[in-house]
């Protein structure tokens, strides 16, 4: 169909809405037309729907922030089910740097300790909170967020649920400073000089 000046405005509005809806749909996991998706046609048992990869993962001696995921890569039965988990362990003073999940909202539950969290919306407003054991916080889909254990003695453990089997991760420091974007582009964008950009890049290599 050709769109020209005689095309009715209502038709145009309808087309625009269809486009908007199909765009929204692309940012969600696909609906599947079967009960579940198996990697092959052989019969699967209950064990296919069971994942034990998070058993006994708590490590009180961790030195660095650690994420252990149970997404569709680790647990193939999640394919098509639009859910997944990650367990986050923060050593004393550990931080999960600003990042986004392009395909899912994140619902975080603090299991042990006290955790500083926050996200920034598209108006650049920061929403931050101090969560204690048993508190939940939702990070809206696609928005930049972080978590920080400001306690220098105790560890924190949190569990995050995602509304996607493959939420995706885009770390702000890494995606901006470790992917080969030209130093001049970064210096201009961050309103600083090239040596400062290079210093940040070196720091992120470790
Ligand atoms: C089919 O999938 C099941 C469950 O993942 C697996 O145990 C089995 O080895 C697979 N068979 C073939 C032929 O790939
Ligand atoms: C923790 O991170 C530091 C710096 O990134 C790294 O050198 C070290 O190997 C890591 N330690 C462990 C136990 O992963
Ligand atoms: C939010 O962050 C600011 C620092 O940017 C801090 O002073 C404030 O206490 C935080 N609010 C909560 C509720 O944690």
Tab-separated table of C-alpha atoms and ligand atoms in Angstrom:
chain	number	residue	atom	x	y	z
A	1	UNK	CA	0.000	0.000	0.000
A	2	UNK	CA	1.349	3.422	-0.916
A	3	UNK	CA	1.046	6.191	1.676
A	4	UNK	CA	0.225	9.561	0.084
A	5	UNK	CA	-1.638	12.769	0.955
A	6	UNK	CA	-5.015	11.121	0.373
A	7	UNK	CA	-4.325	8.356	2.919
A	8	UNK	CA	-6.751	8.792	5.793
A	9	UNK	CA	-5.260	10.095	9.050
A	10	UNK	CA	-7.027	7.310	10.951
A	11	UNK	CA	-5.325	4.714	8.762
A	12	UNK	CA	-1.983	6.420	9.401
A	13	UNK	CA	-2.639	6.401	13.138
A	14	UNK	CA	-3.524	2.708	12.973
A	15	UNK	CA	-0.310	1.981	11.051
A	16	UNK	CA	1.729	3.955	13.573
A	17	UNK	CA	0.153	1.993	16.433
A	18	UNK	CA	0.853	-1.340	14.750
A	19	UNK	CA	4.480	-0.284	14.269
A	20	UNK	CA	4.743	0.817	17.905
A	21	UNK	CA	3.272	-2.475	19.145
A	22	UNK	CA	5.571	-4.594	16.985
A	23	UNK	CA	8.562	-2.605	18.240
A	24	UNK	CA	7.526	-3.236	21.861
A	25	UNK	CA	7.115	-6.922	21.112
A	26	UNK	CA	10.672	-7.143	19.790
A	27	UNK	CA	12.004	-6.130	23.203
A	28	UNK	CA	10.254	-9.073	24.898
A	29	UNK	CA	10.944	-12.776	24.790
A	30	UNK	CA	8.995	-14.440	21.968
A	31	UNK	CA	5.757	-16.280	22.736
A	32	UNK	CA	6.169	-19.945	21.965
A	33	UNK	CA	3.594	-22.205	20.338
A	34	UNK	CA	4.571	-25.314	22.293
A	35	UNK	CA	4.462	-26.081	26.036
A	36	UNK	CA	8.248	-25.865	26.215
A	37	UNK	CA	11.271	-25.995	23.951
A	38	UNK	CA	13.644	-28.938	24.022
A	39	UNK	CA	17.015	-29.012	22.277
A	40	UNK	CA	16.027	-32.127	20.335
A	41	UNK	CA	13.018	-34.334	19.752
A	42	UNK	CA	13.916	-37.057	22.252
A	43	UNK	CA	11.682	-37.358	25.314
A	44	UNK	CA	12.774	-35.178	28.261
A	45	UNK	CA	12.194	-35.933	31.931
A	46	UNK	CA	11.898	-33.776	35.026
A	47	UNK	CA	15.666	-33.392	35.105
A	48	UNK	CA	15.475	-31.217	31.984
A	49	UNK	CA	13.426	-28.731	34.067
A	50	UNK	CA	15.803	-28.902	37.040
A	51	UNK	CA	18.959	-26.848	37.487
A	52	UNK	CA	21.360	-27.351	40.394
A	53	UNK	CA	24.111	-25.005	39.269
A	54	UNK	CA	23.425	-22.607	42.149
A	55	UNK	CA	23.784	-25.252	44.899
A	56	UNK	CA	26.313	-24.247	47.543
A	57	UNK	CA	27.584	-21.200	45.684
A	58	UNK	CA	27.862	-18.907	48.693
A	59	UNK	CA	31.529	-18.083	49.176
A	60	UNK	CA	32.244	-15.881	52.218
A	61	UNK	CA	35.865	-15.395	51.102
A	62	UNK	CA	35.210	-13.859	47.682
A	63	UNK	CA	37.506	-10.948	46.860
A	64	UNK	CA	35.527	-9.552	43.929
A	65	UNK	CA	31.895	-8.931	43.071
A	66	UNK	CA	30.566	-12.137	41.470
A	67	UNK	CA	27.433	-12.967	39.478
A	68	UNK	CA	26.294	-16.519	38.909
A	69	UNK	CA	23.598	-16.729	36.279
A	70	UNK	CA	20.857	-19.247	35.663
A	71	UNK	CA	19.723	-18.016	32.263
A	72	UNK	CA	18.834	-19.948	29.149
A	73	UNK	CA	22.532	-20.537	28.366
A	74	UNK	CA	23.136	-22.369	31.655
A	75	UNK	CA	19.613	-23.804	31.949
A	76	UNK	CA	18.186	-24.541	28.475
A	77	UNK	CA	14.660	-25.318	29.757
A	78	UNK	CA	14.208	-21.546	30.298
A	79	UNK	CA	14.180	-20.989	26.532
A	80	UNK	CA	10.736	-19.577	25.712
A	81	UNK	CA	9.674	-19.149	29.368
A	82	UNK	CA	10.663	-15.446	29.820
A	83	UNK	CA	12.255	-15.935	33.274
A	84	UNK	CA	15.747	-16.340	34.717
A	85	UNK	CA	17.789	-15.778	37.879
A	86	UNK	CA	21.170	-14.485	38.929
A	87	UNK	CA	22.821	-14.713	42.342
A	88	UNK	CA	24.925	-11.674	43.216
A	89	UNK	CA	27.685	-11.863	45.829
A	90	UNK	CA	29.292	-8.648	47.043
A	91	UNK	CA	32.492	-8.844	49.107
A	92	UNK	CA	33.083	-5.999	51.590
A	93	UNK	CA	33.039	-2.730	49.570
A	94	UNK	CA	32.108	-4.681	46.421
A	95	UNK	CA	30.342	-2.902	43.566
A	96	UNK	CA	28.350	-4.026	40.534
A	97	UNK	CA	29.200	-1.140	38.163
A	98	UNK	CA	26.499	0.788	36.245
A	99	UNK	CA	24.951	-1.500	33.618
A	100	UNK	CA	21.693	-2.267	31.806
A	101	UNK	CA	19.734	-5.355	30.806
A	102	UNK	CA	18.268	-4.537	27.386
A	103	UNK	CA	15.623	-7.272	27.414
A	104	UNK	CA	14.245	-7.405	30.980
A	105	UNK	CA	13.275	-5.714	34.190
A	106	UNK	CA	15.173	-7.029	37.240
A	107	UNK	CA	13.580	-7.821	40.602
A	108	UNK	CA	16.307	-7.961	43.263
A	109	UNK	CA	15.867	-9.524	46.723
A	110	UNK	CA	18.505	-9.032	49.427
A	111	UNK	CA	19.180	-12.370	51.196
A	112	UNK	CA	22.007	-11.242	53.490
A	113	UNK	CA	23.397	-7.835	54.460
A	114	UNK	CA	22.600	-4.256	53.462
A	115	UNK	CA	22.892	-3.093	49.840
A	116	UNK	CA	22.917	0.358	48.218
A	117	UNK	CA	21.120	0.300	44.860
A	118	UNK	CA	19.957	2.817	42.297
A	119	UNK	CA	18.848	3.389	38.725
A	120	UNK	CA	18.618	6.421	36.452
A	121	UNK	CA	15.556	7.055	34.298
A	122	UNK	CA	15.418	8.611	30.816
A	123	UNK	CA	15.101	12.073	32.398
A	124	UNK	CA	18.422	11.457	34.206
A	125	UNK	CA	16.716	11.284	37.581
A	126	UNK	CA	18.470	8.988	40.078
A	127	UNK	CA	16.303	6.699	42.224
A	128	UNK	CA	18.491	5.204	44.942
A	129	UNK	CA	17.770	3.204	48.041
A	130	UNK	CA	19.408	1.379	50.938
A	131	UNK	CA	18.027	-2.171	51.059
A	132	UNK	CA	18.157	-4.382	54.111
A	133	UNK	CA	17.754	-8.144	54.361
A	134	UNK	CA	14.406	-9.185	52.895
A	135	UNK	CA	13.877	-5.971	50.921
A	136	UNK	CA	13.131	-6.080	47.195
A	137	UNK	CA	13.842	-3.492	44.526
A	138	UNK	CA	12.800	-3.416	40.874
A	139	UNK	CA	15.112	-2.035	38.193
A	140	UNK	CA	12.949	-1.096	35.192
A	141	UNK	CA	13.826	-2.665	31.852
A	142	UNK	CA	16.749	-1.140	29.966
A	143	UNK	CA	17.623	1.536	32.542
A	144	UNK	CA	21.177	2.061	33.857
A	145	UNK	CA	21.554	0.752	37.423
A	146	UNK	CA	24.149	-0.280	40.023
A	147	UNK	CA	24.502	-2.030	43.368
A	148	UNK	CA	27.086	-1.350	46.070
A	149	UNK	CA	28.008	-2.938	49.383
A	150	UNK	CA	29.343	0.011	51.332
A	151	UNK	CA	30.089	-2.136	54.376
A	152	UNK	CA	33.854	-2.738	54.594
A	153	UNK	CA	33.550	-5.810	56.828
A	154	UNK	CA	30.513	-7.836	55.785
A	155	UNK	CA	29.502	-9.500	52.495
A	156	UNK	CA	26.094	-9.148	50.847
A	157	UNK	CA	24.114	-11.739	48.906
A	158	UNK	CA	21.176	-10.910	46.654
A	159	UNK	CA	19.083	-12.876	44.189
A	160	UNK	CA	17.744	-11.240	41.038
A	161	UNK	CA	14.882	-12.469	38.904
A	162	UNK	CA	14.575	-11.307	35.285
A	163	UNK	CA	11.578	-11.149	32.963
A	164	UNK	CA	13.553	-12.778	30.167
A	165	UNK	CA	15.354	-16.071	29.684
A	166	UNK	CA	18.236	-14.009	28.281
A	167	UNK	CA	18.100	-10.518	29.816
A	168	UNK	CA	21.442	-9.433	28.316
A	169	UNK	CA	24.080	-7.294	29.994
A	170	UNK	CA	25.648	-4.048	28.866
A	171	UNK	CA	28.237	-2.774	31.358
A	172	UNK	CA	28.620	0.996	31.006
A	173	UNK	CA	32.378	1.226	31.794
A	174	UNK	CA	33.234	-1.758	29.586
A	175	UNK	CA	30.999	-0.930	26.636
A	176	UNK	CA	32.217	2.663	26.546
A	177	UNK	CA	35.923	2.309	27.397
A	178	UNK	CA	37.038	-1.192	26.354
A	179	UNK	CA	35.526	-1.606	22.895
A	180	UNK	CA	37.891	0.520	20.821
A	181	UNK	CA	35.877	3.748	20.578
A	182	UNK	CA	38.336	6.455	19.516
A	183	UNK	CA	40.033	8.361	22.384
A	184	UNK	CA	39.077	11.709	20.799
A	185	UNK	CA	35.407	10.737	20.651
A	186	UNK	CA	35.498	9.760	24.318
A	187	UNK	CA	37.513	12.853	25.366
A	188	UNK	CA	34.995	15.157	23.648
A	189	UNK	CA	31.984	13.201	24.914
A	190	UNK	CA	33.173	13.235	28.528
A	191	UNK	CA	34.454	16.815	28.234
A	192	UNK	CA	37.959	15.806	29.248
A	193	UNK	CA	41.330	15.168	27.563
A	194	UNK	CA	42.829	12.139	25.825
A	195	UNK	CA	45.327	11.282	28.666
A	196	UNK	CA	42.406	11.050	31.119
A	197	UNK	CA	40.536	8.736	28.739
A	198	UNK	CA	43.661	6.573	28.373
A	199	UNK	CA	44.065	6.397	32.134
A	200	UNK	CA	40.481	5.122	32.489
A	201	UNK	CA	41.073	2.567	29.717
A	202	UNK	CA	44.204	1.216	31.439
A	203	UNK	CA	42.349	0.922	34.753
A	204	UNK	CA	39.588	-1.148	33.133
A	205	UNK	CA	42.067	-3.668	31.671
A	206	UNK	CA	42.810	-5.037	35.151
B	1	LIG	C1	18.641	-34.778	23.485
B	1	LIG	O1	18.512	-33.922	24.631
B	1	LIG	C2	18.674	-34.584	25.848
B	1	LIG	C3	18.355	-33.588	26.956
B	1	LIG	O2	19.133	-32.424	26.846
B	1	LIG	C4	20.100	-35.142	25.929
B	1	LIG	O3	20.291	-35.792	27.153
B	1	LIG	C5	20.347	-36.075	24.767
B	1	LIG	O4	21.680	-36.515	24.777
B	1	LIG	C6	20.036	-35.395	23.433
B	1	LIG	N1	20.153	-36.347	22.344
B	1	LIG	C7	20.730	-36.032	21.186
B	1	LIG	C8	20.725	-37.110	20.161
B	1	LIG	O5	21.239	-34.947	20.967
B	2	LIG	C1	39.735	-9.915	41.675
B	2	LIG	O1	39.913	-8.810	40.815
B	2	LIG	C2	41.263	-8.438	40.664
B	2	LIG	C3	41.289	-7.140	39.897
B	2	LIG	O2	40.357	-7.099	38.852
B	2	LIG	C4	41.996	-9.573	39.944
B	2	LIG	O3	43.345	-9.229	39.755
B	2	LIG	C5	41.893	-10.829	40.796
B	2	LIG	O4	42.442	-11.926	40.108
B	2	LIG	C6	40.446	-11.148	41.160
B	2	LIG	N1	40.420	-12.201	42.149
B	2	LIG	C7	39.706	-13.302	42.011
B	2	LIG	C8	39.784	-14.269	43.154
B	2	LIG	O5	39.007	-13.514	41.037
B	3	LIG	C1	21.160	8.135	47.733
B	3	LIG	O1	22.468	8.512	47.364
B	3	LIG	C2	22.975	9.646	48.046
B	3	LIG	C3	24.346	9.933	47.496
B	3	LIG	O2	24.283	10.160	46.123
B	3	LIG	C4	23.029	9.386	49.525
B	3	LIG	O3	23.451	10.553	50.194
B	3	LIG	C5	21.656	8.963	50.037
B	3	LIG	O4	21.746	8.573	51.388
B	3	LIG	C6	21.116	7.790	49.227
B	3	LIG	N1	19.757	7.487	49.641
B	3	LIG	C7	19.408	6.299	50.119
B	3	LIG	C8	17.979	6.153	50.498
B	3	LIG	O5	20.188	5.369	50.251
